[in-house]
XYZ file of C-alpha atoms in Angstrom:
482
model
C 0.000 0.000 0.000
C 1.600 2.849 -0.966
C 1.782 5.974 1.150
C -1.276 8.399 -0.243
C -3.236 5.887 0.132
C -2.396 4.516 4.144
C -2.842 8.167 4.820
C -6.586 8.418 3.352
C -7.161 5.154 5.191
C -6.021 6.308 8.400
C -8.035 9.583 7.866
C -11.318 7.992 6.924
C -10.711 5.479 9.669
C -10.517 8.287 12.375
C -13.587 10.232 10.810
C -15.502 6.528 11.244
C -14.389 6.285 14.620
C -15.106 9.921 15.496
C -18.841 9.298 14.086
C -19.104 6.382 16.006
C -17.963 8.068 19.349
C -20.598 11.059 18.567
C -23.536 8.491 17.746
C -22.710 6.593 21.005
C -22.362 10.001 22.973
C -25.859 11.187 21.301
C -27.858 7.657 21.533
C -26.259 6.480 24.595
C -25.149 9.163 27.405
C -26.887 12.350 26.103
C -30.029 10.175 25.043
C -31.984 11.138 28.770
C -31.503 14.917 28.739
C -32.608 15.247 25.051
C -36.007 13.335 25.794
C -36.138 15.327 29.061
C -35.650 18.598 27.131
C -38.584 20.636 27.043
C -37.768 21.664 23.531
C -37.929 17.931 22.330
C -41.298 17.842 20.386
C -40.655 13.925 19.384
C -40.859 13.297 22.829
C -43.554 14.704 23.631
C -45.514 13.362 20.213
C -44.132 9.903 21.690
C -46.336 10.666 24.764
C -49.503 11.537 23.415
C -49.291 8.000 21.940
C -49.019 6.299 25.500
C -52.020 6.142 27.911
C -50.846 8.704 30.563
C -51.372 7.725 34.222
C -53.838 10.116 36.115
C -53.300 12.969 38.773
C -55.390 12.107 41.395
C -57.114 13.988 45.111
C -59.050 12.103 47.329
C -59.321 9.189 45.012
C -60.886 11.330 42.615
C -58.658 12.028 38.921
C -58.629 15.870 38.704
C -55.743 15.110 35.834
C -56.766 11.710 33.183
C -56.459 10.983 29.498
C -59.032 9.605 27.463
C -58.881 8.483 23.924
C -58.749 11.302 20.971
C -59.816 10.895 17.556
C -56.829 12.511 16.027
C -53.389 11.929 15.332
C -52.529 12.532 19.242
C -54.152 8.870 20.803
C -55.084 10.352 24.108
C -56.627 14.221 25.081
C -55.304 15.646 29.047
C -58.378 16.837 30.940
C -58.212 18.281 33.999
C -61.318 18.246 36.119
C -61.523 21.149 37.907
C -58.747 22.674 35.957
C -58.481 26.417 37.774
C -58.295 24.934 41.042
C -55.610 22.627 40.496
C -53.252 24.285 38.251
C -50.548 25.483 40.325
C -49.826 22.026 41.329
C -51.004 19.960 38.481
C -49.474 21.930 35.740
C -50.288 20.863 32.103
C -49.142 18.837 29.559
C -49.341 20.595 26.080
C -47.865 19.245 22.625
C -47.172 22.623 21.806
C -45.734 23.683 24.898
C -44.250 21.374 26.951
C -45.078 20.359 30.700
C -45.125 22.348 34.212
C -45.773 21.400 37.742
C -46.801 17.627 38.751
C -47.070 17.033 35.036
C -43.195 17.644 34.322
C -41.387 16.481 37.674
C -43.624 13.133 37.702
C -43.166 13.206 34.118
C -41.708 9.391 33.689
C -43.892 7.837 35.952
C -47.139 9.286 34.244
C -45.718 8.311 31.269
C -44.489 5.037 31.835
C -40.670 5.560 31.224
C -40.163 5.872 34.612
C -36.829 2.661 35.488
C -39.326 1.439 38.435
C -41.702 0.344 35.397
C -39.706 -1.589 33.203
C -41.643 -4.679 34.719
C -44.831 -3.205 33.903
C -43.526 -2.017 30.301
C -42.382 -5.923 29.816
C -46.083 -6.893 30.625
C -47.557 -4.564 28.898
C -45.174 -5.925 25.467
C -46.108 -9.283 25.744
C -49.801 -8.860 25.700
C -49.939 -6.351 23.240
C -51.411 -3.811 25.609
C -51.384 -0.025 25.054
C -48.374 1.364 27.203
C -49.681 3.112 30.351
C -48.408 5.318 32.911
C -48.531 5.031 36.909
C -51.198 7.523 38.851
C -49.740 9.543 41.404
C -51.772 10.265 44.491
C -51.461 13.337 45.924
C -51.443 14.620 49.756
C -54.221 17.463 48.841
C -57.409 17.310 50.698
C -60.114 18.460 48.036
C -61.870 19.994 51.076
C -58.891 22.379 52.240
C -58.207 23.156 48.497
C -61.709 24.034 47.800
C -61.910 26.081 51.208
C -58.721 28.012 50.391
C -59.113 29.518 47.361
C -62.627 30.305 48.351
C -61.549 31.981 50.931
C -58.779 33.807 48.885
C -61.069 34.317 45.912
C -59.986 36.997 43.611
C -57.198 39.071 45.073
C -53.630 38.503 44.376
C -51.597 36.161 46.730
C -51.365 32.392 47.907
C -52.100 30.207 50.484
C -50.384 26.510 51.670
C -51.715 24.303 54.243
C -49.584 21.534 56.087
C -50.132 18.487 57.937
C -48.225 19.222 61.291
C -47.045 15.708 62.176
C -45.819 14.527 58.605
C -45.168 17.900 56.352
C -47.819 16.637 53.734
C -49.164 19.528 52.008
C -52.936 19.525 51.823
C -53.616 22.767 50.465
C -51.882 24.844 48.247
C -53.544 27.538 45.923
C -52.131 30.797 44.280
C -53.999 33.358 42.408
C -54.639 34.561 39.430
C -55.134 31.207 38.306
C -55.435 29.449 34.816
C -57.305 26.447 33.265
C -54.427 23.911 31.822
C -57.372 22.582 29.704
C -57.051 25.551 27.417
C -53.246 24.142 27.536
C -53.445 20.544 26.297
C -55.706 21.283 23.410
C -54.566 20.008 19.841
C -55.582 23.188 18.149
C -51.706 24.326 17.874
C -52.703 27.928 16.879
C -55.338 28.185 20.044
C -53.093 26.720 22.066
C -50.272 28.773 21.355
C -51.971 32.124 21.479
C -53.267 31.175 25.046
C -49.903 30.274 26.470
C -48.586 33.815 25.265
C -51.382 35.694 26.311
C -50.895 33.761 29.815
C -47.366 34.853 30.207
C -48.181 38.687 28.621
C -51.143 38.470 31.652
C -51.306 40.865 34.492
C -50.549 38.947 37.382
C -48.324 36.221 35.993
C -51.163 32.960 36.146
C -48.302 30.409 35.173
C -46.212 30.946 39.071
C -47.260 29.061 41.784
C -46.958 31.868 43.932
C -46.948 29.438 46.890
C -43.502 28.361 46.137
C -41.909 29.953 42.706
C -41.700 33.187 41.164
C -40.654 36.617 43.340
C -40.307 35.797 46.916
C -41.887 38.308 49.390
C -40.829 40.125 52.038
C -42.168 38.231 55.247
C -43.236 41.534 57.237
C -43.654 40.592 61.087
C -44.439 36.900 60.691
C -40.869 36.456 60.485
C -40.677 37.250 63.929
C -41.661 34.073 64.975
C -38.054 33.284 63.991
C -36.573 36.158 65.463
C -38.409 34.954 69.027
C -37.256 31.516 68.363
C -33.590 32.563 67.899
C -33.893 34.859 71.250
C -35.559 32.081 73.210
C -32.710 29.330 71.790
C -29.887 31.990 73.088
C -31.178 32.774 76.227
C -31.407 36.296 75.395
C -33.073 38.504 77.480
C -37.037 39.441 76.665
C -38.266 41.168 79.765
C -37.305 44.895 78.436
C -37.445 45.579 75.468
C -38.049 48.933 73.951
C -41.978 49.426 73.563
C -41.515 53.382 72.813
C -42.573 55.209 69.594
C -39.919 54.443 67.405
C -36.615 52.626 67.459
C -33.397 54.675 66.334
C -30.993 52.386 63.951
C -27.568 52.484 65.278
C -25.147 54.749 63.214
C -28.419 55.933 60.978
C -31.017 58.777 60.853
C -33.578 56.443 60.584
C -36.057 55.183 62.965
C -38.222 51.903 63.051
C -42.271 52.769 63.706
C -44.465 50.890 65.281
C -48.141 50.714 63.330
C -49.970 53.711 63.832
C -46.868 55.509 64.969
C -47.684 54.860 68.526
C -46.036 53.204 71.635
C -46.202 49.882 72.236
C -46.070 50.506 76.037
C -46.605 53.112 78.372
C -43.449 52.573 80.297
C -41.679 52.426 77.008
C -40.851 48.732 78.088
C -42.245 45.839 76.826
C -41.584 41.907 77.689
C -41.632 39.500 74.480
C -44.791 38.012 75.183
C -46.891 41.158 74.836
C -44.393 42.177 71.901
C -45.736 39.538 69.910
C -49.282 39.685 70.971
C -49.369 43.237 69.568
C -46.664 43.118 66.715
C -44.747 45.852 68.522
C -41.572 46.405 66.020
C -40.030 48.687 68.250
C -39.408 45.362 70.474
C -38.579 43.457 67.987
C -35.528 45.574 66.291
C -33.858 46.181 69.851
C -34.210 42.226 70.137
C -32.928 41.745 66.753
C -29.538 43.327 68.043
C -29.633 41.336 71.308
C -29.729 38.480 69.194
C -27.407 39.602 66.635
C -27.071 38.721 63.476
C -24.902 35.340 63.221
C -27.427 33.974 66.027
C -30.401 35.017 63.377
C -29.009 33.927 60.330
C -28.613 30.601 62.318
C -32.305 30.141 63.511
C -33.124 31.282 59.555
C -31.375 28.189 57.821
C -32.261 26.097 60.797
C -35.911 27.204 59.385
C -34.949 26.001 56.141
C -33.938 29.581 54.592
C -31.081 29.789 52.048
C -31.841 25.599 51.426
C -32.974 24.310 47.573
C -36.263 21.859 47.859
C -38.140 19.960 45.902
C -41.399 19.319 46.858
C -41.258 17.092 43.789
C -41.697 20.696 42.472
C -39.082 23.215 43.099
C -39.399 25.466 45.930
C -37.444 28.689 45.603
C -35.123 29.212 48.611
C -36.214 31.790 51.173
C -33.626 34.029 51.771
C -31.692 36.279 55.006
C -29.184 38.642 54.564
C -25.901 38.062 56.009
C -25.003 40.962 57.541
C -23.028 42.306 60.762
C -24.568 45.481 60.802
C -26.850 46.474 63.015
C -29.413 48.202 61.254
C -29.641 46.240 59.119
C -30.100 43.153 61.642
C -32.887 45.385 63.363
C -34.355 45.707 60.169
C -33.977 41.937 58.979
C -35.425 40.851 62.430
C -38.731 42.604 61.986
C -39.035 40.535 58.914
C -38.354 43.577 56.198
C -34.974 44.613 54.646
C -33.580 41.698 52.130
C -35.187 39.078 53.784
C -37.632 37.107 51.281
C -39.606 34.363 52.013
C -42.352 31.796 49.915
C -45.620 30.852 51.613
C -44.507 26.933 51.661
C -41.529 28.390 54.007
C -43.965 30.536 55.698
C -46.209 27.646 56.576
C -42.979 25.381 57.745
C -41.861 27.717 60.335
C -45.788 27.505 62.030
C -45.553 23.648 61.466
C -42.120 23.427 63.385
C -43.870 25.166 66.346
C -46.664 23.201 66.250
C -44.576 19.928 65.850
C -42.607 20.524 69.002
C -39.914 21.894 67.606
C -39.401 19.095 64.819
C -39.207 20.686 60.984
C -40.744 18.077 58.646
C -40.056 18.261 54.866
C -43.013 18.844 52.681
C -44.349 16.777 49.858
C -47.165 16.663 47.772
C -46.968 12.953 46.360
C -48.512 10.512 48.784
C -48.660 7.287 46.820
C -47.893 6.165 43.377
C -49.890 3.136 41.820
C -48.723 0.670 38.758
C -51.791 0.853 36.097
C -52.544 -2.661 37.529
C -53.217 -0.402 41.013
C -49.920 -2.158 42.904
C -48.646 0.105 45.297
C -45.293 1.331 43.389
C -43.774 4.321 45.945
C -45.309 6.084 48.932
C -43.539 8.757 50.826
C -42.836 8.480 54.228
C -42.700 11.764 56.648
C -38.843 12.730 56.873
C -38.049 15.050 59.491
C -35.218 17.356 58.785
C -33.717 18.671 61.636
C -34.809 20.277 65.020
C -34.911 24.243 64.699
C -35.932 24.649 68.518
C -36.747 22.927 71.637
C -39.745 21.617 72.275
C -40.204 23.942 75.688
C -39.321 26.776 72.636
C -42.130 25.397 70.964
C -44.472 25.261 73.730
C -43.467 28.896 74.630
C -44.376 30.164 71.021
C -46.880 28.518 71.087
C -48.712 30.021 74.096
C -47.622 33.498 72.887
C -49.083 32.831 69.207
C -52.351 31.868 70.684
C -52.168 35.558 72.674
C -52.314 37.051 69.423
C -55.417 35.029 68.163
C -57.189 35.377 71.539
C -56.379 39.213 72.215
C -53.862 40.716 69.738
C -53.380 41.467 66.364
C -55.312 38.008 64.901
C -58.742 37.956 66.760
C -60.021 37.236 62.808
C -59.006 34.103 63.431
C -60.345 32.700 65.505
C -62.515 29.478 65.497
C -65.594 28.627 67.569
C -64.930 25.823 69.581
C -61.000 25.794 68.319
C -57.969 27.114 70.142
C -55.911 28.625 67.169
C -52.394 29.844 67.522
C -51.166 32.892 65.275
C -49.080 35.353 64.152
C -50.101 38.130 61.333
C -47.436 40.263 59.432
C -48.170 43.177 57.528
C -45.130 43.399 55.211
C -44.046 47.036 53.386
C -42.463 46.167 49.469
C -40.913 48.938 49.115
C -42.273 49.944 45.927
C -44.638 52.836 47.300
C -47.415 49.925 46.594
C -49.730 48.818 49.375
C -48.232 46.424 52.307
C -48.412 42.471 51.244
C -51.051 41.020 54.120
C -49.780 38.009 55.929
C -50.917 35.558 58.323
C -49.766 32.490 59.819
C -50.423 29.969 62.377
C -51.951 26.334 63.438
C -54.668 24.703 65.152
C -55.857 23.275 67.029
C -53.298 24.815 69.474
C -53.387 22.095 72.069
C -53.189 19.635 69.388
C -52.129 20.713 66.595
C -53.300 19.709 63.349
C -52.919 21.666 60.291
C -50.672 24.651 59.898
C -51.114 27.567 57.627
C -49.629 30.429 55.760
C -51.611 33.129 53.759
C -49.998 36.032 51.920
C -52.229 38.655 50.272
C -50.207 41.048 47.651
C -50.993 44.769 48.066
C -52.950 44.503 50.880
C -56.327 42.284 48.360
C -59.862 44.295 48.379
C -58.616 46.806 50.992
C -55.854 48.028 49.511
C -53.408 50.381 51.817
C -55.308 50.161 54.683
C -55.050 46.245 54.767
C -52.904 44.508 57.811
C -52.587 41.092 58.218
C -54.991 41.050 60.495
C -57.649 42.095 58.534
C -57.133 40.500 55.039
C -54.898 37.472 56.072
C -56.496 36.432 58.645
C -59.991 35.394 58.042
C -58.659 33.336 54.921
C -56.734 31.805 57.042
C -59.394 30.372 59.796
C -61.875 29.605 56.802
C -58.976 27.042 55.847
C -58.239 25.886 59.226
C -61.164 25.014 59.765
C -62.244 23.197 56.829
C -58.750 21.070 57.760
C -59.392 20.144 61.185
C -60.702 17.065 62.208
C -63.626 17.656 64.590
C-alpha cells in the first residue's frame, strides 16, 4: 500500500471512529436529557401516543387521558382545571409540561426505570403502554376552602399536615385552566400560552412556592423569638416606645400607627408579639445579633434548595453584621424574602414541638394494575428549637389570636395559635397582608400560611390582620378534624 493511500485510510478510519464516538455520545449518554428537554417535540408526540397515568385527590382524577380521535391517541383533561393548576401543571404538545405534570413526568408516562416490569407486561400482551397515577397529599376539602376563601385578590395560600409535612392545600392566584393548555388546536393553544405569560398577574407561578419571593413583614418574627428564646437572650425589656433609632443611621423603626407599644416604654416579648410591637422586635434583633439570626433562619430552612417534587425557591436572610440592618432583617423587612410553603414550615415546626418536617405533595404512586409502586414516608429534617421553645411560642401565638393582632381568626370551639405580618415592598405599593399559624393549638393539626399582595380588596389600609387572617381560619377550619 503505498503511502497516499495509508494516509486516506487512516483519515477515513478516524472520521468513522469519530462518528461512532458522537452516535454513542448522542444515543447512549446524552439520550436522557434530550427526551427530558422541554424543547424535544418527538418526545412529547411519543407521549400523546401512550395512555398517561392520572393525577389524582381524594381518590378522585382531577388530571386523566381519554382516547382522541386525532393523530394525538389520548386528550389531558383536567377536572376542575383552575383549582388545580398550580400544582397539576399541564401537559401541552405545543408547549411542553409544568408542575406535577413535568417532575412526575416518567412515571405518568411510563418511562419511569421502576416500570420496566410493567412495560415488559404490557409488550407481551400487546397492551397499550400506560403510565402510573400519582396520588397526591391534597385534601379536596382544604383546596376548595382556600381559594374560596382567597377568591380573587392577588396572593397564595399553603396548608400543612403538622405531624408529617404533607401539604394539603396549596392555591395561588390569578389562576389558569391547563385545559385551554393541552388542546390540539396548535394555533389556540399557542396564542393562550402567550397571552398567559403577557397576563397581568403572571397565572403560570405558583406563587406558593416559585416566582418573586416576598418580604415576610412581622411573621418572620416568629423566627426572630425563636432565635432569642434558643440563646437565652433577654425578653423582659425591650423597647416598647414610639420608634426605634438604627444604630449609626437617621432612621427610625415605627411601630403601626406611629404609637407606643407601652406606656413605660418597656415591653416583655410576650406582649411584643401579641401586639406586633416592632419597636421590640428591632432592639431584640440586636440582642440576638445577626450570626445567632441567620442561624435560627437556615435552621428554618432559609437559604436551602427543595423539591417538593416541584421546586421550591429558597427563602432568603441577609448576612449581615450590621446592626441596622439586623434590626431591620429581624422585623421581617430589609432583604429578607420568604415563599408561603416556608412561611407555613416555620408555624408547622412550632406546632410539631420543635421538629421541621419536609413537605411533599406525592402521597402514593400506583402501577396501572393499582400495585402500590412508591409512597412517601414523613422525613423530618432537623430540630430548629426545643420543644419547651415550641411550647413557649406557642402560648404566645395563641395571645395574638385570643387578644392581639389576629382575633379574625379565631374558630368557635378551636384554640388557634397565630401570628399576622403586615409586610411594606418597598415599591410605594400597598403592604403584602400576611398571616400564619396552626390549630388546634393544644393539638395541633394543620398549619397555615396566607400572603395577600398589596394589601387584596382593601388596599393600603389592609394589615394582616384584617385581610390574612380570616382566609386563614376559613382554611383551618375546613382542615381540622372535629
Amino acid at each position: 500500500m503505498n503511502d497516499p493511500i495509508r494516509k486516506t485510510s487512516t483519515a477515513a478510519l478516524l472520521l468513522f471512529i469519530a462518528v461512532l464516538v458522537a452516535i454513542t455520545n448522542i444515543q447512549v449518554f446524552q439520550a436522557p436529557s434530550l427526551n427530558a428537554d422541554q424543547r424535544n417535540k418527538r418526545t412529547l408526540y411519543r407521549e400523546f401516543d401512550n395512555h398517561r397515568g392520572p393525577i389524582i385527590v381524594d381518590g378522585e382524577e382531577i388530571a386523566y387521558s381519554t382516547e382522541s380521535d386525532d393523530d394525538y391517541g389520548f386528550q389531558r383533561i383536567y377536572k376542575p382545571g383552575s383549582l388545580y393548576a398550580p400544582v397539576t401543571g399541564f401537559f401541552s404538545v405545543i408547549v411542553g409540561r409544568s408542575g406535577i405534570e413535568r417532575y412526575s413526568n416518567s412515571l405518568l408516562n411510563g418511562s419511569s426505570d421502576s416500570l420496566w416490569l410493567n412495560r415488559i407486561k404490557q409488550l407481551t400482551t400487546g397492551k397499550i403502554s400506560q403510565g402510573s397515577s400519582v396520588e397526591l397529599t391534597i385534601d379536596a376539602k382544604v383546596q376548595q376552602a382556600a381559594a374560596k376563601a382567597l377568591g380573587n385578590q392577588r396572593g397564595a395560600a399553603v396548608a400543612i399536615n403538622v405531624k408529617t409535612g404533607a401539604i394539603v392545600a396549596m392555591v395561588s392566584s390569578p389562576t389558569y385552566d391547563p385545559n385551554e393548555l393541552a388542546s390540539h388546536d396548535r394555533a389556540a393553544v399557542a396564542k393562550k400560552y402567550q397571552e398567559l405569560l403577557e397576563e397581568d398577574g403572571s397565572p403560570l407561578t405558583n406563587r406558593a412556592i416559585a416566582g418573586e419571593t416576598y418580604p415576610p413583614g412581622s411573621v418572620f418574627k416568629l423566627v426572630t423569638a425563636a432565635a432569642a428564646l434558643e440563646n437565652d437572650t433577654s425578653v423582659d425589656d425591650l423597647d416598647g416606645g414610639t420608634g426605634f433609632q438604627l444604630p449609626q443611621s437617621t432612621s427610625v423603626i415605627s411601630n403601626y400607627g406611629k404609637g407606643a407599644c407601652a406606656s413605660g416604654g418597656k415591653i416583655d416579648l410576650a406582649n411584643a408579639l401579641r401586639i406586633s410591637c416592632n419597636t421590640a422586635f428591632a432592639d431584640l434583633g440586636i440582642r440576638v445579633g445577626a450570626d445567632n439570626l441567620l442561624a435560627q433562619a437556615r435552621s428554618f430552612g432559609f437559604d436551602e434548595s427543595l423539591a417538593i417534587p416541584l421546586p421550591v425557591t429558597s427563602s432568603r436572610f441577609p448576612q449581615t453584621g450590621d446592626q441596622a440592618q439586623t434590626a431591620i432583617a429581624a422585623i421581617g423587612q430589609g432583604s429578607v424574602r420568604v415563599t408561603p410553603l416556608q412561611v407555613a414550615e416555620i408555624s408547622a415546626t412550632i406546632a410539631n414541638g420543635g421538629k421541621r418536617m419536609k413537605p411533599y405533595l406525592v402521597s402514593k404512586v400506583r402501577t396501572p394494575d393499582l400495585q402500590v409502586q412508591s409512597e412517601t414516608q414523613p422525613e423530618q429534617l432537623g430540630q430548629p428549637i426545643s420543644s419547651a421553645t415550641a411550647a413557649t411560642l406557642t402560648d404566645m401565638m395563641v395571645s395574638v389570636v385570643e387578644s392581639g393582632t389576629g382575633t379574625k381568626a379565631q374558630i368557635s370551639g378551636l384554640k388557634v395559635a397565630g401570628k399576622t405580618g403586615t409586610a411594606q415592598t418597598g415599591d410605594d405599593g400597598a403592604p403584602h397582608a400576611w398571616f400564619t399559624g396552626f390549630a388546634p393549638a393544644n393539638d395541633p393539626q394543620i398549619a397555615v400560611a396566607v400572603v395577600v399582595e398589596n394589601g387584596g380588596s382593601l388596599g393600603s389600609e389592609a394589615t394582616g390582620g384584617a385581610v390574612a387572617a380570616p382566609i386563614a381560619a376559613a382554611i383551618l377550619k375546613a382542615g381540622v378534624s372535629k
